[in-house]
Tab-separated table of C-alpha atoms in Angstrom:
chain	number	residue	atom	x	y	z
A	1	MET	CA	-16.186	-51.527	-91.164
A	2	ILE	CA	-19.326	-53.443	-92.051
A	3	ALA	CA	-22.715	-51.797	-91.480
A	4	TYR	CA	-25.870	-53.865	-90.987
A	5	THR	CA	-29.318	-52.531	-91.727
A	6	GLN	CA	-32.568	-53.718	-90.254
A	7	ASP	CA	-36.138	-53.275	-91.370
A	8	VAL	CA	-37.555	-50.927	-88.723
A	9	LYS	CA	-41.162	-51.558	-89.766
A	10	SER	CA	-40.948	-55.236	-88.843
A	11	SER	CA	-39.738	-54.526	-85.297
A	12	LEU	CA	-42.249	-51.803	-84.365
A	13	PRO	CA	-45.935	-52.241	-83.565
A	14	HIS	CA	-48.442	-51.090	-86.136
A	15	LEU	CA	-48.684	-47.286	-86.046
A	16	TYR	CA	-52.113	-45.775	-86.700
A	17	ASP	CA	-51.345	-42.085	-86.644
A	18	PRO	CA	-48.600	-40.111	-84.901
A	19	PHE	CA	-51.249	-37.534	-83.881
A	20	SER	CA	-53.562	-40.156	-82.402
A	21	LEU	CA	-54.277	-40.651	-78.706
A	22	VAL	CA	-53.718	-44.368	-79.232
A	23	PRO	CA	-51.062	-44.637	-81.951
A	24	TYR	CA	-50.336	-48.301	-81.177
A	25	GLN	CA	-53.209	-50.664	-81.814
A	26	ASP	CA	-51.635	-53.468	-79.783
A	27	ASP	CA	-51.838	-51.395	-76.590
A	28	ARG	CA	-55.568	-50.866	-76.947
A	29	CYS	CA	-56.158	-54.505	-77.865
A	30	GLN	CA	-54.311	-55.683	-74.762
A	31	VAL	CA	-56.374	-53.431	-72.487
A	32	ALA	CA	-59.626	-54.504	-74.153
A	33	SER	CA	-58.655	-58.154	-73.792
A	34	SER	CA	-57.704	-57.812	-70.121
A	35	ARG	CA	-60.940	-55.983	-69.333
A	36	LYS	CA	-63.070	-58.448	-71.337
A	37	CYS	CA	-64.816	-55.722	-73.319
A	38	PHE	CA	-66.162	-58.087	-75.990
A	39	GLN	CA	-67.976	-61.396	-76.185
A	40	GLU	CA	-66.022	-64.534	-76.945
A	41	ASP	CA	-69.073	-66.520	-78.037
A	42	GLU	CA	-70.443	-65.324	-81.399
A	43	SER	CA	-73.857	-66.859	-80.652
A	44	LYS	CA	-74.581	-63.990	-78.238
A	45	VAL	CA	-73.693	-61.069	-80.532
A	46	GLN	CA	-75.968	-58.543	-82.190
A	47	VAL	CA	-75.435	-55.306	-84.101
A	48	ASP	CA	-78.431	-53.136	-85.044
A	49	TRP	CA	-77.840	-51.134	-88.232
A	50	THR	CA	-80.271	-48.413	-89.371
A	51	ASP	CA	-79.949	-46.212	-92.455
A	52	SER	CA	-82.117	-43.212	-93.364
A	53	ASP	CA	-81.729	-41.597	-96.785
A	54	SER	CA	-82.484	-38.067	-97.941
A	55	GLU	CA	-86.142	-39.040	-98.518
A	56	HIS	CA	-86.370	-40.253	-94.878
A	57	ARG	CA	-86.793	-43.861	-95.931
A	58	VAL	CA	-85.537	-46.118	-93.159
A	59	THR	CA	-83.761	-49.438	-93.635
A	60	ARG	CA	-83.104	-51.563	-90.556
A	61	SER	CA	-80.788	-54.577	-90.367
A	62	THR	CA	-79.592	-56.839	-87.571
A	63	PHE	CA	-76.288	-58.694	-87.798
A	64	THR	CA	-75.552	-61.686	-85.589
A	65	SER	CA	-72.189	-62.787	-87.003
A	66	LEU	CA	-68.989	-61.431	-88.483
A	67	GLY	CA	-69.850	-62.932	-91.861
A	68	GLU	CA	-73.098	-60.983	-92.073
A	69	LEU	CA	-71.243	-57.747	-91.335
A	70	GLN	CA	-68.618	-58.467	-93.972
A	71	ALA	CA	-71.344	-59.277	-96.509
A	72	HIS	CA	-72.903	-55.877	-95.817
A	73	GLN	CA	-69.737	-54.100	-96.946
A	74	LYS	CA	-70.958	-53.424	-100.476
A	75	SER	CA	-74.156	-51.716	-99.286
A	76	ALA	CA	-72.435	-49.801	-96.497
A	77	SER	CA	-71.652	-46.764	-98.625
A	78	THR	CA	-72.966	-43.458	-97.339
A	79	GLU	CA	-75.619	-41.515	-99.227
A	80	PRO	CA	-75.696	-37.712	-99.322
A	81	ASN	CA	-77.952	-36.038	-96.748
A	82	GLY	CA	-78.490	-39.305	-94.939
A	83	LEU	CA	-78.208	-40.753	-91.447
A	84	ARG	CA	-76.762	-44.008	-90.172
A	85	PHE	CA	-77.258	-45.437	-86.699
A	86	ILE	CA	-75.381	-48.428	-85.357
A	87	SER	CA	-76.379	-49.717	-81.948
A	88	ILE	CA	-74.303	-52.133	-79.873
A	89	ASN	CA	-75.715	-53.136	-76.493
A	90	GLN	CA	-74.745	-54.902	-73.307
A	91	VAL	CA	-76.686	-57.599	-71.508
A	92	ASN	CA	-76.538	-55.251	-68.526
A	93	SER	CA	-74.304	-52.371	-67.506
A	94	TRP	CA	-71.733	-54.714	-65.869
A	95	ARG	CA	-71.298	-57.095	-68.802
A	96	PRO	CA	-69.239	-56.946	-72.052
A	97	LEU	CA	-70.571	-55.539	-75.301
A	98	ASN	CA	-72.648	-57.979	-77.331
A	99	VAL	CA	-70.056	-58.183	-80.118
A	100	THR	CA	-66.790	-59.963	-80.613
A	101	LYS	CA	-63.576	-58.031	-81.028
A	102	GLU	CA	-63.493	-58.906	-84.729
A	103	MET	CA	-67.048	-57.632	-85.236
A	104	PHE	CA	-66.307	-54.373	-83.463
A	105	GLU	CA	-63.228	-53.832	-85.608
A	106	GLU	CA	-65.297	-54.617	-88.692
A	107	VAL	CA	-67.826	-51.946	-87.696
A	108	GLY	CA	-64.932	-49.513	-87.407
A	109	LYS	CA	-63.709	-50.469	-90.885
A	110	LEU	CA	-67.149	-50.158	-92.481
A	111	THR	CA	-67.722	-46.711	-90.973
A	112	ARG	CA	-64.068	-45.669	-91.438
A	113	SER	CA	-64.002	-44.402	-87.874
A	114	SER	CA	-60.831	-43.311	-86.116
A	115	HIS	CA	-59.283	-44.481	-82.864
A	116	VAL	CA	-61.783	-42.518	-80.745
A	117	LEU	CA	-64.417	-45.203	-81.329
A	118	HIS	CA	-62.102	-47.890	-79.956
A	119	ASN	CA	-61.391	-45.795	-76.886
A	120	LEU	CA	-65.105	-45.798	-76.047
A	121	SER	CA	-65.237	-49.587	-75.936
A	122	LEU	CA	-62.744	-49.710	-73.052
A	123	SER	CA	-65.374	-48.307	-70.684
A	124	PHE	CA	-67.831	-51.140	-71.419
A	125	HIS	CA	-66.304	-54.212	-69.866
A	126	ASP	CA	-67.005	-57.144	-67.595
A	127	LYS	CA	-66.833	-56.143	-63.933
A	128	PHE	CA	-68.031	-57.289	-60.528
A	129	MET	CA	-67.943	-53.950	-58.651
A	130	ALA	CA	-68.755	-50.328	-59.443
A	131	THR	CA	-65.327	-49.295	-60.703
A	132	GLU	CA	-64.578	-45.997	-62.488
A	133	ALA	CA	-67.558	-44.363	-60.792
A	134	ALA	CA	-66.152	-40.870	-61.451
A	135	PHE	CA	-64.610	-41.576	-64.874
A	136	SER	CA	-66.497	-40.686	-68.056
A	137	SER	CA	-63.814	-41.291	-70.686
A	138	ALA	CA	-62.591	-37.850	-71.740
A	139	PRO	CA	-64.671	-36.474	-74.659
A	140	THR	CA	-62.827	-36.226	-77.960
A	141	PHE	CA	-63.160	-33.854	-80.931
A	142	ILE	CA	-61.437	-34.248	-84.310
A	143	TRP	CA	-61.846	-31.959	-87.323
A	144	ASN	CA	-60.050	-32.347	-90.612
A	145	GLU	CA	-60.718	-31.539	-94.259
A	146	GLN	CA	-62.945	-34.604	-94.689
A	147	CYS	CA	-65.052	-35.003	-91.565
A	148	ILE	CA	-65.861	-33.984	-88.004
A	149	GLU	CA	-65.722	-36.623	-85.275
A	150	VAL	CA	-67.141	-36.418	-81.767
A	151	ALA	CA	-66.947	-39.139	-79.114
A	152	TYR	CA	-67.865	-39.162	-75.440
A	153	ILE	CA	-69.553	-41.185	-72.715
A	154	LEU	CA	-72.640	-39.826	-71.011
A	155	LYS	CA	-73.274	-41.078	-67.489
A	156	TYR	CA	-76.764	-40.674	-66.115
A	157	ALA	CA	-78.951	-41.727	-63.196
A	158	PHE	CA	-81.429	-44.524	-63.791
A	159	GLN	CA	-84.199	-45.753	-61.497
A	160	LYS	CA	-84.450	-49.531	-61.668
A	161	SER	CA	-87.907	-49.834	-60.098
A	162	ASN	CA	-90.925	-47.638	-59.503
A	163	ASN	CA	-90.233	-46.533	-55.954
A	164	ASP	CA	-88.575	-43.601	-54.252
A	165	LYS	CA	-85.953	-45.534	-52.293
A	166	PRO	CA	-82.358	-44.412	-52.892
A	167	ASP	CA	-81.277	-48.023	-53.359
A	168	SER	CA	-83.417	-48.213	-56.511
A	169	TRP	CA	-81.148	-45.693	-58.270
A	170	THR	CA	-78.051	-46.632	-60.202
A	171	VAL	CA	-75.643	-44.859	-62.555
A	172	ARG	CA	-75.444	-46.058	-66.175
A	173	GLN	CA	-73.532	-44.898	-69.213
A	174	THR	CA	-74.025	-44.592	-72.967
A	175	GLY	CA	-71.158	-44.261	-75.421
A	176	VAL	CA	-71.677	-41.892	-78.366
A	177	TYR	CA	-69.619	-41.640	-81.531
A	178	GLN	CA	-70.557	-39.293	-84.383
A	179	LYS	CA	-68.778	-38.899	-87.677
A	180	TYR	CA	-70.043	-36.141	-89.954
A	181	ASP	CA	-68.928	-36.216	-93.584
A	182	THR	CA	-68.705	-32.544	-94.547
A	183	ALA	CA	-68.650	-33.283	-98.285
A	184	ARG	CA	-71.679	-35.594	-98.387
A	185	ASN	CA	-73.569	-34.042	-95.468
A	186	HIS	CA	-73.922	-37.491	-93.910
A	187	SER	CA	-73.781	-38.423	-90.234
A	188	THR	CA	-72.779	-41.836	-88.906
A	189	TRP	CA	-73.740	-42.546	-85.322
A	190	ILE	CA	-72.551	-45.450	-83.184
A	191	PHE	CA	-74.174	-45.930	-79.787
A	192	LEU	CA	-72.937	-48.228	-77.034
A	193	ASN	CA	-75.974	-48.755	-74.821
A	194	PRO	CA	-76.102	-50.437	-71.401
A	195	THR	CA	-79.237	-52.454	-72.283
A	196	LYS	CA	-81.172	-53.436	-75.376
A	197	ASP	CA	-84.358	-51.651	-74.272
A	198	CYS	CA	-82.606	-48.309	-73.815
A	199	LEU	CA	-85.163	-45.466	-73.680
A	200	PHE	CA	-83.055	-43.227	-75.903
A	201	GLN	CA	-82.853	-45.936	-78.573
A	202	GLN	CA	-86.634	-46.350	-78.511
A	203	ARG	CA	-87.254	-42.625	-78.907
A	204	LEU	CA	-84.726	-42.384	-81.727
A	205	MET	CA	-86.432	-45.166	-83.675
A	206	GLU	CA	-89.849	-43.525	-83.174
A	207	ILE	CA	-88.539	-40.252	-84.623
A	208	LEU	CA	-86.988	-42.015	-87.610
A	209	MET	CA	-90.334	-43.625	-88.426
A	210	SER	CA	-91.951	-40.180	-88.660
A	211	PRO	CA	-90.806	-38.297	-91.804
A	212	PHE	CA	-91.745	-34.922	-90.301
A	213	GLN	CA	-89.864	-35.477	-87.050
A	214	CYS	CA	-86.942	-36.997	-88.942
A	215	SER	CA	-86.691	-33.891	-91.163
A	216	GLN	CA	-86.603	-31.731	-88.024
A	217	LEU	CA	-83.889	-33.924	-86.560
A	218	MET	CA	-81.784	-33.484	-89.717
A	219	SER	CA	-81.999	-29.690	-89.619
A	220	HIS	CA	-78.780	-29.687	-87.578
A	221	PRO	CA	-76.194	-32.503	-87.455
A	222	LEU	CA	-75.859	-32.215	-83.661
A	223	LEU	CA	-79.538	-32.403	-82.700
A	224	ILE	CA	-79.381	-36.095	-81.822
A	225	HIS	CA	-77.088	-35.157	-78.945
A	226	ASN	CA	-79.952	-33.060	-77.605
A	227	LEU	CA	-82.288	-36.061	-77.860
A	228	LEU	CA	-79.857	-38.081	-75.741
A	229	PHE	CA	-79.381	-35.293	-73.189
A	230	ALA	CA	-83.105	-34.561	-72.931
A	231	THR	CA	-83.795	-38.242	-72.262
A	232	PHE	CA	-81.274	-38.862	-69.500
A	233	PHE	CA	-79.793	-35.641	-68.138
A	234	PRO	CA	-82.890	-34.416	-66.176
A	235	THR	CA	-82.891	-37.641	-64.126
A	236	TRP	CA	-79.955	-36.282	-62.119
A	237	ARG	CA	-82.381	-33.899	-60.396
A	238	GLU	CA	-84.563	-36.810	-59.276
A	239	TYR	CA	-81.456	-38.733	-58.219
A	240	ILE	CA	-80.189	-35.881	-56.042
A	241	GLY	CA	-83.678	-35.236	-54.672
A	242	SER	CA	-84.132	-38.869	-53.660
A	243	HIS	CA	-80.906	-38.858	-51.658
A	244	GLU	CA	-81.649	-35.444	-50.204
A	245	ALA	CA	-84.926	-36.856	-48.837
A	246	THR	CA	-82.892	-39.470	-46.950
A	247	VAL	CA	-80.745	-36.783	-45.354
A	248	LEU	CA	-83.750	-34.619	-44.477
A	249	THR	CA	-85.543	-37.558	-42.857
A	250	VAL	CA	-82.658	-37.957	-40.436
A	251	SER	CA	-82.093	-34.208	-40.100
A	252	ASN	CA	-85.738	-33.579	-39.161
A	253	THR	CA	-85.650	-36.303	-36.519
A	254	THR	CA	-86.041	-34.709	-33.093
A	255	MET	CA	-82.680	-35.193	-31.475
A	256	THR	CA	-82.477	-35.325	-27.683
A	257	GLU	CA	-81.656	-32.083	-25.884
A	258	ARG	CA	-80.404	-33.848	-22.771
A	259	ILE	CA	-77.783	-36.516	-23.149
A	260	GLN	CA	-79.442	-38.461	-20.317
A	261	ASP	CA	-82.507	-39.144	-22.501
A	262	PRO	CA	-82.652	-42.064	-24.996
A	263	LEU	CA	-81.205	-41.167	-28.419
A	264	ARG	CA	-83.498	-40.840	-31.433
A	265	VAL	CA	-80.711	-41.678	-33.878
A	266	ASN	CA	-79.021	-45.021	-34.399
A	267	HIS	CA	-76.189	-46.590	-36.330
A	268	HIS	CA	-78.492	-47.485	-39.237
A	269	MET	CA	-79.178	-43.779	-39.777
A	270	LEU	CA	-75.461	-43.063	-39.705
A	271	THR	CA	-74.867	-45.761	-42.321
A	272	SER	CA	-77.551	-44.351	-44.638
A	273	ILE	CA	-76.128	-40.826	-44.344
A	274	ARG	CA	-72.621	-42.074	-45.107
A	275	SER	CA	-74.043	-43.916	-48.127
A	276	VAL	CA	-75.544	-40.669	-49.458
A	277	GLU	CA	-72.215	-38.924	-48.955
A	278	SER	CA	-70.345	-41.628	-50.886
A	279	ARG	CA	-72.875	-41.487	-53.745
A	280	CYS	CA	-72.406	-37.725	-54.031
A	281	LEU	CA	-68.622	-37.936	-54.233
A	282	PRO	CA	-68.348	-38.881	-57.954
A	283	LEU	CA	-71.076	-36.458	-59.088
A	284	GLN	CA	-68.767	-33.451	-59.172
A	285	ALA	CA	-66.377	-35.267	-61.514
A	286	LEU	CA	-69.286	-36.458	-63.711
A	287	PHE	CA	-70.798	-32.980	-64.076
A	288	ARG	CA	-67.396	-31.491	-64.893
A	289	SER	CA	-66.945	-34.187	-67.523
A	290	PHE	CA	-70.347	-33.246	-68.947
A	291	ASP	CA	-69.134	-29.643	-69.175
A	292	LYS	CA	-66.178	-30.913	-71.227
A	293	THR	CA	-68.624	-32.737	-73.494
A	294	LEU	CA	-70.590	-29.539	-74.030
A	295	LEU	CA	-67.310	-27.759	-74.808
A	296	ILE	CA	-66.440	-30.142	-77.650
A	297	LEU	CA	-69.994	-29.871	-78.968
A	298	HIS	CA	-69.493	-26.100	-79.039
A	299	LYS	CA	-66.350	-26.719	-81.080
A	300	ALA	CA	-68.225	-29.068	-83.409
A	301	ASN	CA	-71.012	-26.505	-83.832
A	302	ASN	CA	-68.485	-23.819	-84.738
A	303	ALA	CA	-66.745	-26.185	-87.141
A	304	LEU	CA	-70.052	-26.923	-88.877
A	305	ARG	CA	-70.637	-23.205	-89.270
A	306	ASP	CA	-67.140	-22.553	-90.565
A	307	CYS	CA	-67.368	-25.292	-93.188
A	308	GLY	CA	-70.788	-24.078	-94.318
A	309	SER	CA	-72.781	-27.140	-93.218
A	310	VAL	CA	-75.165	-25.086	-91.052
A	311	GLN	CA	-76.510	-21.587	-91.410
A	312	HIS	CA	-76.246	-18.877	-88.789
A	313	LEU	CA	-79.701	-19.380	-87.253
A	314	PRO	CA	-79.362	-23.166	-86.593
A	315	TRP	CA	-75.832	-22.543	-85.326
A	316	HIS	CA	-77.100	-19.847	-82.953
A	317	LYS	CA	-79.937	-22.066	-81.650
A	318	MET	CA	-77.542	-24.919	-80.993
A	319	ASP	CA	-75.092	-22.560	-79.290
A	320	GLN	CA	-77.849	-21.315	-76.982
A	321	LEU	CA	-79.012	-24.872	-76.291
A	322	LEU	CA	-75.522	-25.944	-75.227
A	323	ASP	CA	-75.203	-22.848	-73.013
A	324	ASN	CA	-78.471	-23.764	-71.291
A	325	TYR	CA	-77.212	-27.282	-70.657
A	326	GLU	CA	-74.094	-25.769	-69.099
A	327	SER	CA	-76.284	-23.741	-66.739
A	328	HIS	CA	-78.266	-26.836	-65.741
A	329	ALA	CA	-75.069	-28.837	-65.216
A	330	ASP	CA	-73.734	-26.083	-62.973
A	331	ALA	CA	-76.985	-26.095	-60.979
A	332	TYR	CA	-76.798	-29.871	-60.510
A	333	LEU	CA	-73.159	-29.557	-59.498
A	334	GLN	CA	-74.025	-27.000	-56.820
A	335	ALA	CA	-76.884	-29.180	-55.558
A	336	ALA	CA	-74.633	-32.243	-55.388
A	337	SER	CA	-71.910	-30.294	-53.557
A	338	PHE	CA	-74.434	-28.931	-51.059
A	339	LEU	CA	-75.930	-32.389	-50.469
A	340	GLN	CA	-72.499	-33.904	-49.956
A	341	SER	CA	-71.569	-31.200	-47.422
A	342	ARG	CA	-74.882	-31.563	-45.627
A	343	ALA	CA	-74.558	-35.336	-45.462
A	344	ALA	CA	-71.013	-35.051	-44.116
A	345	THR	CA	-72.135	-32.538	-41.464
A	346	MET	CA	-75.092	-34.707	-40.443
A	347	ALA	CA	-72.918	-37.825	-40.246
A	348	GLN	CA	-70.415	-35.974	-38.066
A	349	LEU	CA	-73.241	-34.720	-35.825
A	350	ILE	CA	-74.581	-38.254	-35.340
A	351	ALA	CA	-71.076	-39.565	-34.649
A	352	ASP	CA	-70.502	-36.790	-32.089
A	353	THR	CA	-73.838	-37.611	-30.457
A	354	PHE	CA	-72.804	-41.254	-30.126
A	355	SER	CA	-69.461	-40.141	-28.688
A	356	PHE	CA	-71.116	-37.847	-26.126
A	357	LYS	CA	-73.566	-40.567	-25.185
A	358	ASN	CA	-70.744	-43.065	-24.709
A	359	SER	CA	-68.813	-40.536	-22.619
A	360	HIS	CA	-71.872	-39.911	-20.475
A	361	THR	CA	-72.396	-43.651	-20.012
A	362	ALA	CA	-68.743	-44.088	-19.076
A	363	GLN	CA	-69.055	-41.215	-16.579
A	364	GLU	CA	-72.135	-42.846	-15.031
A	365	GLN	CA	-70.252	-46.124	-14.708
A	366	SER	CA	-67.316	-44.325	-13.107
A	367	ASP	CA	-69.645	-42.643	-10.622
A	368	TYR	CA	-71.251	-45.984	-9.844
A	369	MET	CA	-67.853	-47.620	-9.300
A	370	LEU	CA	-66.849	-44.709	-7.052
A	371	ASP	CA	-70.004	-45.167	-4.963
A	372	LEU	CA	-69.375	-48.892	-4.848
A	373	THR	CA	-65.785	-48.329	-3.737
A	374	SER	CA	-66.902	-45.907	-1.037
A	375	SER	CA	-69.452	-48.429	0.173
A	376	THR	CA	-66.784	-51.129	0.186
A	377	VAL	CA	-64.474	-48.907	2.242
A	378	ASP	CA	-67.272	-48.291	4.741
A	379	ASP	CA	-67.944	-52.008	4.956
A	380	SER	CA	-64.243	-52.677	5.390
A	381	SER	CA	-64.079	-50.183	8.286
A	382	THR	CA	-67.035	-51.856	9.925
A	383	VAL	CA	-65.479	-55.294	9.495
A	384	ARG	CA	-62.226	-53.959	10.972
A	385	VAL	CA	-64.005	-52.687	14.088
A	386	ILE	CA	-65.815	-55.994	14.494
A	387	THR	CA	-62.527	-57.841	14.092
A	388	VAL	CA	-60.813	-55.760	16.782
A	389	VAL	CA	-63.707	-56.239	19.187
A	390	THR	CA	-63.698	-59.960	18.448
A	391	LEU	CA	-59.967	-60.179	19.137
A	392	ILE	CA	-60.461	-58.445	22.465
A	393	TYR	CA	-63.254	-60.705	23.665
A	394	LEU	CA	-62.170	-63.934	21.944
A	395	PRO	CA	-59.664	-65.119	24.687
A	396	SER	CA	-62.109	-64.569	27.518
A	397	THR	CA	-64.922	-66.141	25.494
A	398	PHE	CA	-62.773	-69.102	24.694
A	399	MET	CA	-61.807	-69.611	28.350
A	400	ALA	CA	-65.392	-69.242	29.502
A	401	THR	CA	-66.525	-71.797	26.966
A	402	LEU	CA	-63.728	-74.178	27.799
A	403	LEU	CA	-64.224	-74.022	31.546
A	404	GLY	CA	-67.953	-74.220	31.150
A	405	MET	CA	-67.761	-77.719	29.706
A	406	ASN	CA	-68.955	-79.834	32.696
A	407	SER	CA	-67.969	-83.047	30.952
A	408	PHE	CA	-64.270	-82.216	31.242
A	409	PHE	CA	-64.021	-79.788	34.161
A	410	GLU	CA	-65.562	-80.049	37.671
A	411	MET	CA	-65.214	-78.125	40.947
A	412	ASP	CA	-64.397	-80.161	44.084
A	413	PRO	CA	-67.029	-79.146	46.660
A	414	GLU	CA	-64.742	-79.801	49.603
A	415	THR	CA	-61.458	-78.359	48.433
A	416	HIS	CA	-62.972	-75.990	45.833
A	417	LYS	CA	-60.289	-76.997	43.385
A	418	LEU	CA	-60.724	-77.471	39.618
A	419	ILE	CA	-60.693	-81.121	38.641
A	420	VAL	CA	-59.875	-82.050	35.017
A	421	SER	CA	-61.711	-85.083	33.706
A	422	PRO	CA	-59.611	-88.003	32.463
A	423	GLN	CA	-61.669	-87.794	29.217
A	424	PHE	CA	-60.245	-84.367	28.339
A	425	TRP	CA	-58.165	-85.998	25.583
A	426	ILE	CA	-61.322	-86.371	23.547
A	427	PHE	CA	-61.593	-82.573	23.269
A	428	VAL	CA	-57.931	-82.309	22.240
A	429	VAL	CA	-58.239	-85.071	19.634
A	430	CYS	CA	-61.276	-83.414	18.061
A	431	ALA	CA	-60.213	-79.783	18.283
A	432	VAL	CA	-56.614	-80.019	17.068
A	433	PRO	CA	-57.329	-81.869	13.735
A	434	LEU	CA	-60.289	-79.584	13.029
A	435	THR	CA	-58.120	-76.534	13.570
A	436	ALA	CA	-55.387	-78.023	11.382
A	437	VAL	CA	-57.851	-78.744	8.555
A	438	THR	CA	-59.227	-75.219	8.757
A	439	VAL	CA	-55.765	-73.654	8.638
A	440	LEU	CA	-54.731	-75.931	5.758
A	441	TYR	CA	-57.840	-75.032	3.747
A	442	TRP	CA	-57.179	-71.313	4.239
A	443	TRP	CA	-53.550	-71.702	3.177
A	444	VAL	CA	-54.435	-73.623	-0.051
A	445	ARG	CA	-57.180	-71.146	-0.864
A	446	SER	CA	-54.877	-68.174	-0.403
A	447	LYS	CA	-52.285	-69.734	-2.743
A	448	ARG	CA	-54.741	-70.527	-5.560
A	449	HIS	CA	-56.657	-67.247	-5.511
A	450	PRO	CA	-53.842	-65.005	-6.918
A	451	LYS	CA	-53.251	-67.442	-9.829
A	452	HIS	CA	-56.966	-67.502	-10.655
A	453	ALA	CA	-57.160	-63.704	-10.628
A	454	LYS	CA	-54.062	-63.433	-12.830
A	455	GLY	CA	-55.597	-65.848	-15.349
A	456	LYS	CA	-58.745	-63.709	-15.609
A	457	VAL	CA	-56.694	-60.566	-16.236
A	458	GLU	CA	-54.722	-62.295	-19.017
A	459	LEU	CA	-57.946	-63.585	-20.606
A	460	LEU	CA	-59.488	-60.132	-20.653
A	461	ALA	CA	-56.322	-58.638	-22.117
């Protein structure tokens, strides 16, 4: 017996880590390629790189090509007690990230990030409709002997223009990846922002330029999460309030008490209420996902305490802060659930009102048709009586008319006998064809009328 061996490594895809969520790199690359998560043209790329050392000195760099990133490899080493921020943006929230796939992988190599960073990129892709409205990419937490990693996507409400119309609100997302080196006390942050002028990014840069505020920010490795939450999370209250105002406007409309009166609601109101209901549907999933994010931040806070990176007091403050965010998320969840239920009830009430109004209109039409039918029956009875009377008097009337024609009939004064004129044929020649034409017209008309009526019925059907 001859045994053949084969190199198993050459036949299997590249394996990152058997404990990884995405052990096969090829799978993730295929999904990213199909979703068009990255730019294909390198002329449109940009990566903002900011480093802050232990003395709070800030160094900012912008890379617009893969070569510039690769050249930065030598100076990409982390300093103790420092911060690093890498920002990758989109043109808008429905467009790919402003990096190529090779540049994004290079950022991962330079920061030595795990697979969780690559999972975040799958949520930032080219799209033409609001897909994954209730999906926030499950938050991830990794803790080993070298570092602590946290990754999640925060979805938040954003008002596109300065007005209170519900249509001005949209839902955006920001991807967050943090890697904390427990040995060097260094945090690397990678943010995937929906636009370049992201408000959170602006506030973060302002804090970094202030040594005092930067020192406060570095008092706990997780405080930048609070900066992100404080910037975007409260907007959910305004978002819910704006849509609640739409529902209340319709709810406070005086609805008719009698179905006979004109309605004060219309189909446009029903459409707007249904729109509010559909916008509230994904909020429950988003707030529950935010609770999961707070849960992994609790785990990260405990891990920082266990490894000695934070003292008890900062740990306790962060623990309380996360608990307060959980309370606010629960309050927003209850408000969204109530608004959704109220919108559904109001929409059903308007639909029932339309149904009752249509039923009342149909009943009025039925009553009208009944009155019309009764009137037609009365007319038919009258016509029948007239017809019978006419049939009774028609022979005598005809004879009186015929005999009264002096041109054809005369009375002999001597013999008192009726004398028929030799010109009587004229009456026969005129009367018989006219009668024949009349009968023929009636016969043709009676034959064509059923076909015409049948054609109308088929057309309506």
